[in-house]
């Protein structure tokens, strides 16, 4: 996991503000898992283990589907590998200059 920033406006987002609070928390967790370009592997089981290790009943796949439907992430496949792009990641995050380059394709 990586350190990321949360801007105060995040809590006033009119779309996320009307959804399940765990959806917002899940979205923040994706930022911490994403590489410096906002990309990560679309592996719901692994994401759940990292973001919600003690909450057995949460359906992370459903949260990913909902975040995609709402336009916060884009799910895609390259060479048989399922990936996620956090939309507008670099607009809201400033990865540390020493963070290694993304190895995941856009």
Coordinates of N, CA, C and O in Angstrom, one line a residue:
X1 N 0.8 -1.2 0.0 CA 0.0 0.0 0.0 C 0.9 1.2 0.0 O 2.0 1.2 0.5
X2 N 0.4 2.3 -0.6 CA 1.1 3.5 -0.7 C 0.3 4.7 0.1 O -0.9 4.6 0.2
X3 N 1.0 5.7 0.5 CA 0.4 6.8 1.1 C -0.2 7.7 0.1 O 0.4 8.0 -1.0
X4 N -1.4 8.1 0.3 CA -2.1 9.0 -0.6 C -2.8 10.2 0.1 O -2.9 10.1 1.4
X5 N -3.2 11.2 -0.6 CA -3.9 12.3 0.0 C -5.4 12.3 -0.2 O -5.8 11.9 -1.3
X6 N -6.1 12.8 0.8 CA -7.5 13.0 0.6 C -7.8 14.5 0.8 O -7.5 15.1 1.8
X7 N -8.4 15.1 -0.2 CA -8.8 16.5 -0.2 C -10.1 16.6 0.5 O -11.0 15.8 0.4
X8 N -10.3 17.7 1.2 CA -11.6 17.9 2.0 C -12.8 17.8 1.1 O -13.9 17.3 1.5
X9 N -12.7 18.2 -0.2 CA -13.9 18.1 -1.1 C -14.4 16.7 -1.3 O -15.5 16.5 -1.7
X10 N -13.5 15.7 -1.1 CA -13.9 14.3 -1.3 C -15.2 14.0 -0.5 O -16.1 13.3 -1.0
X11 N -15.3 14.5 0.7 CA -16.4 14.2 1.6 C -17.7 14.9 1.1 O -18.8 14.5 1.6
X12 N -17.6 15.8 0.3 CA -18.7 16.6 -0.2 C -19.1 16.1 -1.7 O -20.0 16.7 -2.3
X13 N -18.5 15.1 -2.1 CA -18.8 14.6 -3.5 C -20.3 14.2 -3.5 O -20.7 13.3 -2.8
X14 N -21.0 14.8 -4.4 CA -22.5 14.6 -4.4 C -22.9 13.2 -4.9 O -23.9 12.7 -4.6
X15 N -22.0 12.5 -5.6 CA -22.3 11.2 -6.1 C -22.0 10.2 -5.0 O -22.8 9.4 -4.6
X16 N -20.7 10.2 -4.5 CA -20.4 9.2 -3.5 C -21.1 9.5 -2.2 O -21.4 8.6 -1.4
X17 N -21.5 10.7 -1.9 CA -22.2 11.1 -0.7 C -23.6 10.5 -0.6 O -24.1 10.4 0.5
X18 N -24.1 10.0 -1.7 CA -25.4 9.4 -1.7 C -25.3 7.8 -1.7 O -26.4 7.2 -1.7
X19 N -24.1 7.3 -1.7 CA -23.9 5.9 -1.8 C -23.6 5.3 -0.4 O -23.3 6.0 0.5
X20 N -23.4 4.0 -0.4 CA -23.0 3.3 0.8 C -21.6 3.8 1.2 O -20.7 4.0 0.4
X21 N -21.5 4.2 2.5 CA -20.2 4.8 2.9 C -19.0 3.8 2.7 O -17.9 4.3 2.5
X22 N -19.2 2.5 2.6 CA -18.1 1.6 2.3 C -17.7 1.7 0.9 O -16.5 1.4 0.6
X23 N -18.5 2.3 0.0 CA -18.1 2.5 -1.4 C -17.0 3.6 -1.4 O -16.0 3.4 -2.1
X24 N -17.2 4.6 -0.6 CA -16.2 5.7 -0.5 C -14.9 5.2 0.1 O -13.8 5.5 -0.4
X25 N -15.0 4.4 1.1 CA -13.8 3.8 1.8 C -13.1 2.9 0.8 O -11.9 2.9 0.7
X26 N -13.9 2.1 0.1 CA -13.3 1.2 -0.9 C -12.5 2.0 -2.0 O -11.4 1.7 -2.4
X27 N -13.1 3.1 -2.5 CA -12.5 4.0 -3.5 C -11.2 4.5 -2.9 O -10.1 4.5 -3.6
X28 N -11.2 5.0 -1.7 CA -9.9 5.5 -1.1 C -8.9 4.4 -1.0 O -7.7 4.6 -1.2
X29 N -9.3 3.2 -0.7 CA -8.4 2.0 -0.6 C -7.8 1.7 -2.0 O -6.6 1.4 -2.0
X30 N -8.5 1.9 -3.0 CA -8.0 1.7 -4.4 C -6.8 2.7 -4.7 O -5.8 2.3 -5.3
X31 N -6.9 3.9 -4.2 CA -5.8 4.9 -4.4 C -4.6 4.3 -3.8 O -3.5 4.5 -4.3
X32 N -4.7 3.7 -2.6 CA -3.5 3.3 -1.9 C -2.9 2.0 -2.5 O -1.7 1.8 -2.4
X33 N -3.7 1.3 -3.3 CA -3.2 0.1 -4.0 C -2.7 0.4 -5.4 O -1.8 -0.3 -5.9
X34 N -3.1 1.5 -5.9 CA -2.8 1.9 -7.3 C -1.3 2.4 -7.4 O -0.8 2.9 -6.5
X35 N -0.7 2.1 -8.6 CA 0.6 2.6 -8.8 C 0.6 4.1 -9.1 O -0.4 4.7 -9.0
X36 N 1.7 4.6 -9.4 CA 1.9 6.1 -9.6 C 1.0 6.7 -10.7 O 0.8 7.9 -10.8
X37 N 0.5 5.8 -11.6 CA -0.4 6.3 -12.7 C -1.8 6.0 -12.4 O -2.7 6.2 -13.2
X38 N -2.1 5.4 -11.2 CA -3.5 5.1 -10.9 C -4.0 3.8 -11.4 O -5.2 3.6 -11.5
X39 N -3.1 2.9 -11.7 CA -3.5 1.6 -12.2 C -3.2 0.5 -11.2 O -2.3 0.6 -10.4
X40 N -4.0 -0.5 -11.2 CA -3.9 -1.7 -10.4 C -4.5 -2.9 -11.0 O -5.3 -2.8 -12.0
X41 N -4.2 -4.1 -10.6 CA -4.8 -5.3 -11.1 C -6.2 -5.4 -10.6 O -6.4 -5.1 -9.4
X42 N -7.1 -5.8 -11.5 CA -8.5 -6.0 -11.1 C -8.7 -7.4 -10.5 O -9.0 -8.4 -11.2
X43 N -8.3 -7.6 -9.3 CA -8.4 -8.9 -8.6 C -9.1 -8.6 -7.3 O -8.6 -8.3 -6.2
X44 N -10.5 -8.7 -7.4 CA -11.3 -8.4 -6.2 C -10.9 -9.1 -4.9 O -11.0 -8.5 -3.8
X45 N -10.5 -10.4 -5.0 CA -10.1 -11.1 -3.8 C -8.9 -10.5 -3.1 O -8.9 -10.3 -1.9
X46 N -7.9 -10.2 -3.9 CA -6.7 -9.5 -3.4 C -7.0 -8.1 -2.9 O -6.5 -7.7 -1.8
X47 N -7.8 -7.4 -3.6 CA -8.2 -6.0 -3.2 C -8.9 -6.1 -1.8 O -8.6 -5.3 -0.9
X48 N -9.8 -7.0 -1.7 CA -10.6 -7.2 -0.4 C -9.6 -7.5 0.7 O -9.7 -7.0 1.8
X49 N -8.6 -8.4 0.5 CA -7.7 -8.8 1.5 C -6.8 -7.6 2.0 O -6.4 -7.5 3.1
X50 N -6.6 -6.7 1.0 CA -5.8 -5.5 1.4 C -6.6 -4.4 2.0 O -6.1 -3.7 3.0
X51 N -7.8 -4.1 1.5 CA -8.6 -3.0 1.9 C -9.5 -3.3 3.1 O -9.7 -2.5 4.0
X52 N -10.1 -4.5 3.1 CA -11.1 -4.9 4.1 C -10.7 -6.3 4.6 O -11.5 -7.2 4.5
X53 N -9.5 -6.5 5.2 CA -9.1 -7.8 5.6 C -10.0 -8.5 6.7 O -10.0 -9.7 6.8
X54 N -10.7 -7.7 7.4 CA -11.5 -8.3 8.5 C -13.0 -8.3 8.3 O -13.8 -8.5 9.2
X55 N -13.4 -7.9 7.1 CA -14.9 -7.7 6.9 C -15.3 -8.8 5.8 O -15.4 -8.5 4.6
X56 N -15.6 -10.0 6.3 CA -15.9 -11.1 5.4 C -17.1 -11.0 4.6 O -17.1 -11.6 3.5
X57 N -18.1 -10.2 5.0 CA -19.3 -10.1 4.2 C -19.3 -9.1 3.1 O -20.3 -9.0 2.4
X58 N -18.3 -8.3 3.0 CA -18.4 -7.2 1.9 C -18.1 -7.8 0.5 O -17.2 -8.7 0.4
X59 N -18.9 -7.4 -0.4 CA -18.8 -7.8 -1.8 C -18.0 -6.8 -2.6 O -18.5 -5.9 -3.2
X60 N -16.6 -7.0 -2.6 CA -15.7 -6.0 -3.3 C -16.0 -6.0 -4.8 O -15.9 -4.9 -5.4
X61 N -16.3 -7.1 -5.4 CA -16.6 -7.1 -6.8 C -17.8 -6.2 -7.1 O -17.8 -5.4 -8.1
X62 N -18.8 -6.2 -6.3 CA -20.0 -5.3 -6.4 C -19.6 -3.9 -6.3 O -20.0 -3.0 -7.1
X63 N -18.7 -3.6 -5.3 CA -18.2 -2.2 -5.2 C -17.4 -1.7 -6.4 O -17.6 -0.6 -6.9
X64 N -16.6 -2.6 -6.9 CA -15.8 -2.2 -8.2 C -16.8 -2.0 -9.3 O -16.6 -1.0 -10.1
X65 N -17.8 -2.8 -9.5 CA -18.8 -2.6 -10.5 C -19.5 -1.3 -10.4 O -19.7 -0.6 -11.3
X66 N -19.8 -1.0 -9.1 CA -20.5 0.3 -8.9 C -19.6 1.5 -9.1 O -20.1 2.5 -9.7
X67 N -18.4 1.4 -8.7 CA -17.5 2.5 -9.0 C -17.2 2.7 -10.5 O -17.1 3.9 -10.9
X68 N -17.2 1.6 -11.2 CA -17.1 1.7 -12.7 C -18.4 2.4 -13.3 O -18.3 3.3 -14.1
X69 N -19.5 1.9 -12.8 CA -20.8 2.5 -13.3 C -20.9 4.0 -13.1 O -21.4 4.7 -13.9
X70 N -20.4 4.4 -11.9 CA -20.5 5.8 -11.5 C -19.3 6.6 -12.2 O -19.3 7.9 -12.1
X71 N -18.4 6.0 -12.9 CA -17.3 6.7 -13.6 C -16.1 7.0 -12.8 O -15.3 7.8 -13.2
X72 N -15.9 6.4 -11.6 CA -14.8 6.7 -10.8 C -13.6 5.8 -11.1 O -12.4 6.2 -10.9
X73 N -13.8 4.6 -11.7 CA -12.8 3.8 -12.2 C -13.2 3.2 -13.6 O -14.3 3.3 -13.9
X74 N -12.2 2.8 -14.3 CA -12.4 2.1 -15.5 C -11.8 0.7 -15.5 O -10.6 0.6 -15.1
X75 N -12.6 -0.3 -15.7 CA -12.1 -1.7 -15.7 C -11.8 -2.1 -17.2 O -12.6 -1.8 -18.0
X76 N -10.6 -2.7 -17.4 CA -10.3 -3.1 -18.8 C -9.3 -4.3 -18.7 O -8.9 -4.7 -17.7
X77 N -9.1 -4.8 -19.9 CA -8.3 -6.0 -20.0 C -7.2 -5.8 -21.1 O -7.6 -5.3 -22.2
X78 N -6.0 -6.1 -20.8 CA -4.9 -6.1 -21.8 C -4.2 -7.4 -21.7 O -3.7 -7.8 -20.6
X79 N -4.0 -8.1 -22.8 CA -3.4 -9.4 -22.9 C -3.8 -10.4 -21.9 O -3.0 -11.0 -21.2
X80 N -5.1 -10.4 -21.7 CA -5.7 -11.3 -20.7 C -5.6 -10.9 -19.3 O -6.1 -11.7 -18.4
X81 N -5.0 -9.8 -19.0 CA -4.9 -9.3 -17.6 C -5.9 -8.3 -17.3 O -6.0 -7.3 -18.0
X82 N -6.7 -8.5 -16.3 CA -7.8 -7.6 -15.9 C -7.2 -6.4 -15.0 O -6.5 -6.7 -14.1
X83 N -7.5 -5.2 -15.4 CA -6.8 -4.0 -14.8 C -7.9 -3.0 -14.4 O -9.0 -3.0 -14.9
X84 N -7.5 -2.1 -13.6 CA -8.3 -0.9 -13.2 C -7.5 0.3 -13.4 O -6.3 0.4 -13.0
X85 N -8.2 1.4 -13.9 CA -7.6 2.7 -13.9 C -8.5 3.6 -13.1 O -9.7 3.7 -13.3
X86 N -7.9 4.2 -12.1 CA -8.6 5.2 -11.3 C -8.7 6.4 -12.1 O -7.7 7.0 -12.5
X87 N -9.9 6.8 -12.4 CA -10.1 8.0 -13.3 C -9.7 9.3 -12.6 O -9.9 9.4 -11.4
X88 N -9.0 10.1 -13.3 CA -8.5 11.4 -12.7 C -7.5 11.2 -11.6 O -7.4 12.2 -10.7
X89 N -6.9 10.1 -11.5 CA -6.0 9.9 -10.4 C -4.9 11.0 -10.3 O -4.7 11.5 -9.2
X90 N -4.2 11.3 -11.4 CA -3.2 12.3 -11.3 C -3.7 13.7 -11.1 O -2.9 14.6 -10.7
X91 N -4.9 13.9 -11.3 CA -5.5 15.2 -11.0 C -5.6 15.4 -9.5 O -5.5 16.6 -9.0
X92 N -5.8 14.4 -8.8 CA -6.0 14.5 -7.3 C -4.9 13.9 -6.4 O -4.9 14.1 -5.2
X93 N -3.9 13.2 -7.1 CA -2.8 12.6 -6.3 C -1.5 13.1 -6.9 O -1.4 13.3 -8.1
X94 N -0.5 13.2 -6.0 CA 0.8 13.6 -6.4 C 1.8 12.5 -5.9 O 2.4 12.7 -4.8
X95 N 1.9 11.4 -6.6 CA 2.8 10.3 -6.2 C 4.2 10.8 -5.9 O 4.7 11.7 -6.6
X96 N 4.8 10.2 -4.9 CA 6.2 10.6 -4.5 C 7.1 10.3 -5.7 O 7.0 9.3 -6.4
X97 N 8.1 11.2 -5.9 CA 9.0 11.1 -7.1 C 9.8 9.8 -7.1 O 10.3 9.4 -8.1
X98 N 10.0 9.2 -5.9 CA 10.8 8.0 -5.9 C 9.9 6.7 -6.1 O 10.5 5.6 -6.2
X99 N 8.6 6.9 -6.2 CA 7.7 5.7 -6.5 C 8.1 5.2 -7.9 O 8.2 5.9 -8.8
X100 N 8.2 3.9 -7.9 CA 8.7 3.3 -9.2 C 7.6 3.4 -10.3 O 6.4 3.5 -10.0
X101 N 8.0 3.4 -11.5 CA 7.2 3.6 -12.7 C 6.1 2.5 -12.8 O 6.4 1.4 -12.3
X102 N 5.0 2.8 -13.4 CA 4.0 1.8 -13.6 C 4.5 0.7 -14.5 O 5.1 1.0 -15.6
X103 N 4.2 -0.5 -14.2 CA 4.5 -1.6 -15.1 C 3.2 -2.1 -15.8 O 3.2 -3.1 -16.6
X104 N 2.1 -1.5 -15.4 CA 0.8 -1.9 -16.0 C 0.4 -1.1 -17.2 O 0.6 0.2 -17.2
X105 N -0.1 -1.7 -18.3 CA -0.4 -0.9 -19.5 C -1.7 -0.1 -19.3 O -2.6 -0.4 -18.6
X106 N -1.7 1.1 -20.0 CA -2.9 1.9 -20.0 C -4.1 1.3 -20.7 O -3.9 0.4 -21.5

